[in-house]
Coordinates of C-alpha atoms and ligand atoms in Angstrom, one line a residue:
M1 CA 0.1 0.0 0.0
S2 CA 3.0 2.3 -0.6
D3 CA 0.6 4.4 -2.8
L4 CA -1.5 5.4 0.1
I5 CA -0.9 9.1 0.9
P6 CA -2.1 10.5 4.2
F7 CA -4.7 13.2 3.8
K8 CA -4.0 16.7 4.9
L9 CA -6.3 19.6 5.3
P10 CA -6.3 22.1 2.3
A11 CA -4.4 25.3 3.2
N12 CA -7.4 27.4 2.6
L13 CA -10.0 26.1 4.9
D14 CA -12.7 28.3 3.6
G15 CA -12.8 26.7 0.2
K16 CA -13.6 22.9 -0.3
P17 CA -10.8 21.1 -2.0
A18 CA -10.8 21.6 -5.8
N19 CA -12.9 19.2 -7.9
V20 CA -14.6 17.3 -5.1
D21 CA -17.4 15.5 -6.6
H22 CA -17.6 13.0 -3.9
R23 CA -20.0 14.1 -1.2
I24 CA -19.3 11.3 1.3
A25 CA -15.9 10.5 2.7
I26 CA -14.8 7.3 4.6
V27 CA -12.4 8.5 7.3
M28 CA -9.8 6.5 9.1
V29 CA -7.6 8.2 11.6
V30 CA -4.3 6.5 12.6
T31 CA -1.4 7.5 14.7
S32 CA 2.0 8.3 13.2
D33 CA 3.3 4.9 14.4
T34 CA 0.3 2.8 13.1
K35 CA 1.7 -0.2 11.2
F36 CA -0.5 -0.2 8.0
E37 CA 0.6 -3.8 7.4
N38 CA -1.5 -4.8 10.3
Y39 CA -4.7 -3.3 8.7
D40 CA -4.0 -4.0 5.1
I41 CA -6.9 -6.2 4.2
A42 CA -9.3 -4.0 6.0
I43 CA -8.0 -0.9 4.4
Q44 CA -7.8 -2.4 0.9
S45 CA -11.5 -3.6 1.3
V46 CA -12.5 0.0 2.2
R47 CA -10.5 1.6 -0.6
C48 CA -12.0 -0.7 -3.2
Y49 CA -15.4 -0.1 -1.7
S50 CA -14.9 3.8 -1.9
R51 CA -14.2 3.6 -5.5
I52 CA -17.3 1.5 -6.2
H53 CA -19.6 4.1 -4.7
N54 CA -17.5 7.2 -5.5
Y55 CA -16.8 7.9 -1.9
E56 CA -13.7 9.7 -1.0
F57 CA -11.3 7.5 1.1
I58 CA -9.4 9.5 3.7
L59 CA -6.6 8.1 5.7
A60 CA -5.5 10.8 8.2
V61 CA -2.4 10.8 10.5
D62 CA -3.7 12.4 13.7
T63 CA -0.7 14.5 14.4
D64 CA -1.2 16.5 11.1
F65 CA -4.3 18.3 12.4
N66 CA -3.3 20.7 15.1
C67 CA -5.5 18.8 17.7
E68 CA -4.1 19.4 21.2
H69 CA -5.5 16.1 22.8
K70 CA -2.8 14.0 24.4
D71 CA -4.8 10.7 24.2
N72 CA -5.0 9.6 20.6
F73 CA -8.4 8.1 21.2
F74 CA -9.9 11.5 21.8
R75 CA -7.6 13.2 19.3
R76 CA -9.1 11.2 16.5
H77 CA -12.4 12.8 17.0
C78 CA -11.0 16.3 16.9
V79 CA -9.5 15.2 13.6
S80 CA -12.8 14.0 12.1
A81 CA -14.4 17.3 13.2
K82 CA -11.9 19.1 11.1
I83 CA -12.5 16.8 7.9
L84 CA -16.3 16.7 8.3
P85 CA -16.8 20.3 7.0
L86 CA -15.2 19.4 3.7
F87 CA -17.8 16.9 2.8
D88 CA -21.5 16.4 3.1
A89 CA -21.0 13.5 5.4
I90 CA -18.4 11.2 6.7
A91 CA -18.3 7.6 7.9
F92 CA -15.6 7.4 10.5
L93 CA -14.3 3.9 10.8
D94 CA -11.7 2.2 13.0
A95 CA -8.8 1.1 10.9
D96 CA -9.6 -2.7 11.6
I97 CA -13.2 -2.3 10.1
G98 CA -13.2 -3.9 6.6
I99 CA -16.1 -4.1 4.1
I100 CA -17.6 -7.5 3.5
N101 CA -20.6 -6.5 1.4
P102 CA -19.9 -3.7 -1.2
K103 CA -23.6 -3.6 -2.4
R104 CA -24.5 -1.7 0.9
K105 CA -24.3 2.0 1.0
I106 CA -23.4 4.6 3.6
E107 CA -26.6 6.6 2.6
E108 CA -28.7 3.9 4.2
Y109 CA -27.7 5.5 7.4
M110 CA -28.4 9.0 6.6
Q111 CA -32.0 9.9 7.5
D112 CA -33.6 13.3 7.7
G113 CA -33.4 15.0 11.0
I114 CA -30.6 12.8 12.3
D115 CA -27.0 14.4 12.2
I116 CA -25.0 11.7 13.7
V117 CA -25.5 7.9 14.0
F118 CA -23.6 5.6 16.4
Y119 CA -24.3 2.0 17.0
D120 CA -24.3 -0.5 19.9
R121 CA -21.6 -3.0 20.3
F122 CA -22.9 -6.5 20.1
Y123 CA -21.2 -8.2 23.0
N124 CA -22.0 -5.8 25.7
W125 CA -24.1 -2.7 26.4
E126 CA -21.7 -0.1 25.1
V127 CA -22.2 2.3 22.3
V128 CA -19.2 2.1 20.0
A129 CA -16.9 5.2 19.9
G130 CA -14.7 3.9 17.1
S131 CA -17.4 4.4 14.2
Y132 CA -20.1 6.9 13.4
I133 CA -21.8 8.4 10.4
A134 CA -22.1 12.2 10.6
K135 CA -23.5 14.8 8.4
N136 CA -21.8 18.1 7.8
T137 CA -23.9 20.2 10.3
Q138 CA -22.8 22.6 13.0
Y139 CA -24.5 20.2 15.5
A140 CA -22.4 17.3 14.4
I141 CA -19.2 19.3 14.3
D142 CA -19.7 20.7 17.8
L143 CA -20.7 17.3 19.2
L144 CA -17.4 15.6 17.9
N145 CA -15.3 18.6 19.1
D146 CA -17.0 18.5 22.6
F147 CA -16.6 14.7 22.6
A148 CA -12.9 15.1 21.9
D149 CA -12.6 17.7 24.6
Y150 CA -14.0 15.4 27.2
E151 CA -10.4 14.2 27.6
F152 CA -10.0 17.3 29.8
K153 CA -12.8 16.2 31.9
L154 CA -11.9 12.7 32.7
P155 CA -12.0 11.4 36.2
N156 CA -8.9 10.0 37.7
S157 CA -10.1 6.3 37.4
F158 CA -10.3 3.5 35.1
H159 CA -12.2 5.5 32.6
G160 CA -12.0 3.6 29.4
T161 CA -10.8 6.6 27.3
D162 CA -13.2 7.7 24.7
N163 CA -15.4 4.8 24.7
G164 CA -16.1 4.9 28.4
A165 CA -16.4 8.8 28.1
L166 CA -18.8 8.7 25.3
H167 CA -21.6 7.5 27.6
I168 CA -21.6 10.2 30.1
F169 CA -20.8 12.8 27.4
L170 CA -24.0 11.8 25.4
A171 CA -26.0 11.5 28.6
E172 CA -25.2 15.0 29.6
K173 CA -25.8 16.3 26.1
L174 CA -29.1 14.5 25.4
F175 CA -30.7 14.3 28.8
P176 CA -30.2 17.7 30.6
N177 CA -33.1 16.9 32.7
A178 CA -31.4 13.8 34.3
R179 CA -28.7 15.8 36.0
I180 CA -29.2 14.1 39.4
Q181 CA -29.3 10.5 37.9
I182 CA -26.2 11.2 35.7
E183 CA -24.4 12.4 38.9
I184 CA -25.0 9.0 40.3
C185 CA -23.5 7.3 37.4
Q186 CA -20.6 10.0 37.5
Q187 CA -19.8 8.7 41.1
V188 CA -19.4 5.2 39.9
Y189 CA -17.4 6.3 37.0
N190 CA -15.1 8.3 39.2
K191 CA -14.6 5.1 41.3
S192 CA -14.1 2.8 38.5
K193 CA -11.0 0.5 38.9
D194 CA -11.5 -2.1 36.1
Y195 CA -13.7 -3.2 33.2
D196 CA -16.3 -4.5 35.5
D197 CA -16.7 -1.2 37.2
L198 CA -16.5 0.6 33.8
F199 CA -19.4 -1.6 32.4
T200 CA -21.4 -0.9 35.7
Y201 CA -21.1 2.9 35.0
E202 CA -22.2 2.3 31.4
A203 CA -25.2 0.1 32.5
C204 CA -26.0 3.1 34.7
I205 CA -26.0 5.5 31.8
R206 CA -28.0 3.0 29.7
A207 CA -30.7 3.0 32.3
I208 CA -31.1 6.7 31.7
W209 CA -31.2 6.2 27.9
G210 CA -33.9 3.6 28.0
T211 CA -34.3 1.3 25.0
G212 CA -35.0 4.2 22.5
T213 CA -32.7 4.8 19.5
D214 CA -33.3 8.5 18.5
F215 CA -32.4 11.3 20.8
G216 CA -33.0 14.5 18.9
K217 CA -30.4 14.7 16.2
V218 CA -28.5 11.7 17.6
R219 CA -29.3 8.0 16.7
I220 CA -27.8 5.3 18.5
M221 CA -28.6 2.0 16.6
K222 CA -29.5 -1.3 18.3
K223 CA -27.2 -4.2 18.3
G224 CA -26.9 -6.0 15.0
T225 CA -28.7 -3.0 13.1
G226 CA -25.7 -0.9 12.6
W227 CA -23.3 -1.1 9.7
A228 CA -20.4 -3.2 11.4
R229 CA -20.1 -6.0 13.9
D230 CA -17.3 -8.2 15.2
G231 CA -16.5 -11.1 13.0
W232 CA -15.8 -13.4 16.0
L233 CA -19.6 -13.3 17.1
T234 CA -20.2 -15.8 14.4
S235 CA -16.8 -17.4 14.0
M236 CA -16.5 -15.1 10.9
L237 CA -19.5 -16.7 9.2
W238 CA -21.4 -14.0 7.5
H239 CA -24.5 -13.6 5.2
E240 CA -25.0 -10.8 2.6
D241 CA -28.6 -10.0 3.9
L242 CA -27.2 -9.3 7.3
D243 CA -23.7 -7.9 7.0
F244 CA -22.1 -4.8 5.6
M245 CA -18.8 -4.3 7.5
I246 CA -16.8 -6.5 9.8
H247 CA -14.8 -5.2 12.8
G248 CA -11.6 -6.9 13.9
W249 CA -9.5 -7.5 10.8
K250 CA -6.1 -7.1 12.2
T251 CA -3.8 -8.9 9.9
E252 CA -1.6 -10.2 12.7
Q253 CA -4.6 -11.9 14.1
L254 CA -5.6 -13.6 10.8
E255 CA -5.6 -17.4 10.9
E256 CA -5.9 -19.9 8.1
T257 CA -9.4 -20.9 7.4
P258 CA -9.9 -24.5 8.5
N259 CA -11.3 -27.0 6.0
V260 CA -13.6 -28.6 8.4
T261 CA -17.2 -27.1 8.7
I262 CA -16.9 -24.0 11.0
K263 CA -19.2 -23.9 14.0
L264 CA -21.0 -20.8 14.9
N265 CA -19.9 -19.7 18.5
Q266 CA -18.2 -16.9 20.2
E267 CA -14.9 -18.7 21.0
G268 CA -12.1 -16.9 19.1
R269 CA -12.2 -13.2 20.0
N270 CA -8.7 -12.7 19.0
R271 CA -8.6 -14.5 15.6
W272 CA -10.4 -14.2 12.3
Y273 CA -10.5 -15.9 8.9
N274 CA -10.4 -13.9 5.7
P275 CA -13.8 -14.1 4.0
L276 CA -12.5 -12.6 0.8
G277 CA -11.7 -15.0 -2.0
G278 CA -8.4 -13.3 -2.9
P279 CA -6.5 -10.1 -2.9
I280 CA -8.2 -6.9 -3.8
H281 CA -7.1 -5.3 -7.1
L282 CA -7.7 -1.7 -6.8
L283 CA -7.6 -1.1 -10.5
K284 CA -10.7 -3.5 -10.9
C285 CA -12.8 -1.6 -8.3
S286 CA -15.3 0.6 -10.0
P287 CA -19.1 1.4 -9.9
Q288 CA -19.5 -1.4 -12.7
N289 CA -18.0 -4.1 -10.5
M290 CA -19.7 -4.9 -7.2
T291 CA -18.9 -8.6 -7.5
W292 CA -16.2 -9.6 -5.0
S293 CA -15.1 -13.2 -4.7
Y294 CA -15.7 -14.9 -1.4
D295 CA -14.3 -17.8 0.5
P296 CA -17.2 -20.3 0.3
R297 CA -16.2 -21.8 3.7
L298 CA -17.4 -18.7 5.5
L299 CA -20.7 -18.2 3.8
G300 CA -23.1 -18.8 6.5
D301 CA -26.7 -19.8 6.8
K302 CA -28.9 -16.7 7.5
E303 CA -31.3 -18.3 9.8
E304 CA -28.5 -19.9 11.9
I305 CA -26.5 -16.7 12.2
L306 CA -29.6 -14.9 13.4
K307 CA -30.3 -17.7 16.0
C308 CA -26.8 -17.6 17.0
L309 CA -26.8 -13.7 17.5
E310 CA -30.1 -13.7 19.3
K311 CA -28.9 -16.3 21.8
F312 CA -25.9 -14.3 22.5
E313 CA -28.0 -11.0 22.8
K314 CA -30.0 -12.7 25.5
E315 CA -26.9 -13.5 27.5
V316 CA -25.6 -10.0 27.2
A317 CA -29.0 -8.6 28.3
R318 CA -28.8 -10.7 31.5
D319 CA -25.2 -9.7 31.9
Q320 CA -26.3 -6.0 31.8
V321 CA -28.9 -6.5 34.5
N322 CA -26.2 -8.2 36.7
S323 CA -23.8 -5.4 36.0
Y324 CA -26.3 -2.7 36.9
S325 CA -27.0 -4.4 40.2
R326 CA -23.3 -3.7 41.2
M327 CA -24.3 -0.1 41.4
T328 CA -25.3 -0.6 45.0
S329 CA -21.9 -1.9 46.2
M330 CA -19.9 0.5 44.1
L331 CA -21.9 3.5 45.5
S332 CA -21.0 2.5 49.1
R333 CA -17.5 1.7 48.2
Ligands
NAG1 C1 -15.9 13.0 39.3 O1 -14.5 13.6 38.8 C2 -14.6 14.6 38.1 C3 -13.2 14.9 37.5 O2 -12.2 14.7 38.4 C4 -15.1 15.8 39.0 O3 -15.0 17.1 38.3 C5 -16.4 15.5 39.5 O4 -16.8 16.5 40.5 C6 -16.5 14.1 40.2 N1 -17.9 13.8 40.4 C7 -18.3 13.0 41.4 C8 -19.8 12.9 41.5 O5 -17.6 12.5 42.2
NAG2 C1 -7.2 -26.7 3.2 O1 -7.2 -27.3 2.0 C2 -6.3 -26.6 1.0 C3 -6.4 -27.4 -0.3 O2 -6.3 -28.8 -0.1 C4 -5.0 -26.5 1.6 O3 -4.1 -25.9 0.7 C5 -5.0 -25.9 2.9 O4 -3.6 -25.9 3.5 C6 -5.9 -26.6 3.9 N1 -6.1 -25.7 5.1 C7 -5.9 -26.2 6.4 C8 -6.1 -25.2 7.4 O5 -5.7 -27.3 6.6
NAG3 C1 -14.3 -7.0 -9.4 O1 -13.6 -6.6 -8.3 C2 -13.1 -7.7 -7.5 C3 -12.4 -7.1 -6.3 O2 -11.3 -6.3 -6.6 C4 -12.0 -8.5 -8.4 O3 -11.5 -9.5 -7.6 C5 -12.8 -8.9 -9.7 O4 -11.8 -9.6 -10.6 C6 -13.3 -7.7 -10.4 N1 -14.2 -8.3 -11.6 C7 -14.0 -7.7 -12.8 C8 -15.0 -8.2 -13.8 O5 -13.3 -6.8 -13.0

């Protein structure tokens, strides 16, 4: 991928870059020491996909944008807030998110009245901080900048960087009337010592949000309805009716696809198999060609995948209740 040139902001910020006919950009923000080899399959799939739909693919190095944040997890949202005004919308993706189904479109997630869309992680009750689709509106730009600036309000605890902070940040923004309830969650957040504590604080925030998805101009999509999910949830088996992007394509964790029938389970969180049939040739990626070749061993059965995911979703819902019940002991700690 030696041809990959990191994106820089145009010198004159008032004007959009010359001849931009692409209205939507897919944005990945990396640090200066990111090893691209570890994300090559994911990044190539996103680059090919971008060419198919005439999206701009933007790979940005976070130190090039004059963002003062020390923690790169917060800094990346400052960077995306600076890129957003140059387009009609951006899809911000973690570098280990790959495209599996190029027939799907970013526009599916851009509805009237919604300025920014997040989605729920499948394996717990967290909303994902590492991917969102945002429209170029002042509301969305402000939200991303304020989120990045939460770095300066972090408690001195096991706060879970941007993903932990996103919960209280959104709660304060979207539920100004819940000041007293949020304060209780904040106490637990401030005392957090490990992941169990962090998840209890997140369960506290989710209790304030309830089960809705739309909060003013912010949408938080339910589990399994967003654009990406972790591959390990289904042993990397997938189906084109269900899947669009897959999270967790780190090349160093790639394993050889077994020749025996693959069982649907959640047993290999740190490994994945490549569902693509071969390497992507960027020159063959165009609006006329949405046909990718796939490894037939990873084409799953739709009903079985749905059943497997629903079973797991029920387990997670129980875990969420158990986690919330730890509030009592944490508050008296
Ligand atoms: C939690 O910590 C923050 C940051 O240190 C502090 O501003 C806030 O007052 C604390 N809140 C509670 C409820 O302990
Ligand atoms: C699966 O079979 C192919 C073709 O026979 C072989 O090249 C490959 O090494 C096998 N993979 C594993 C994991 O055994
Ligand atoms: C379409 O694109 C895929 C992915 O790059 C490639 O493997 C395939 O050969 C292309 N098909 C044609 C007809 O160019």
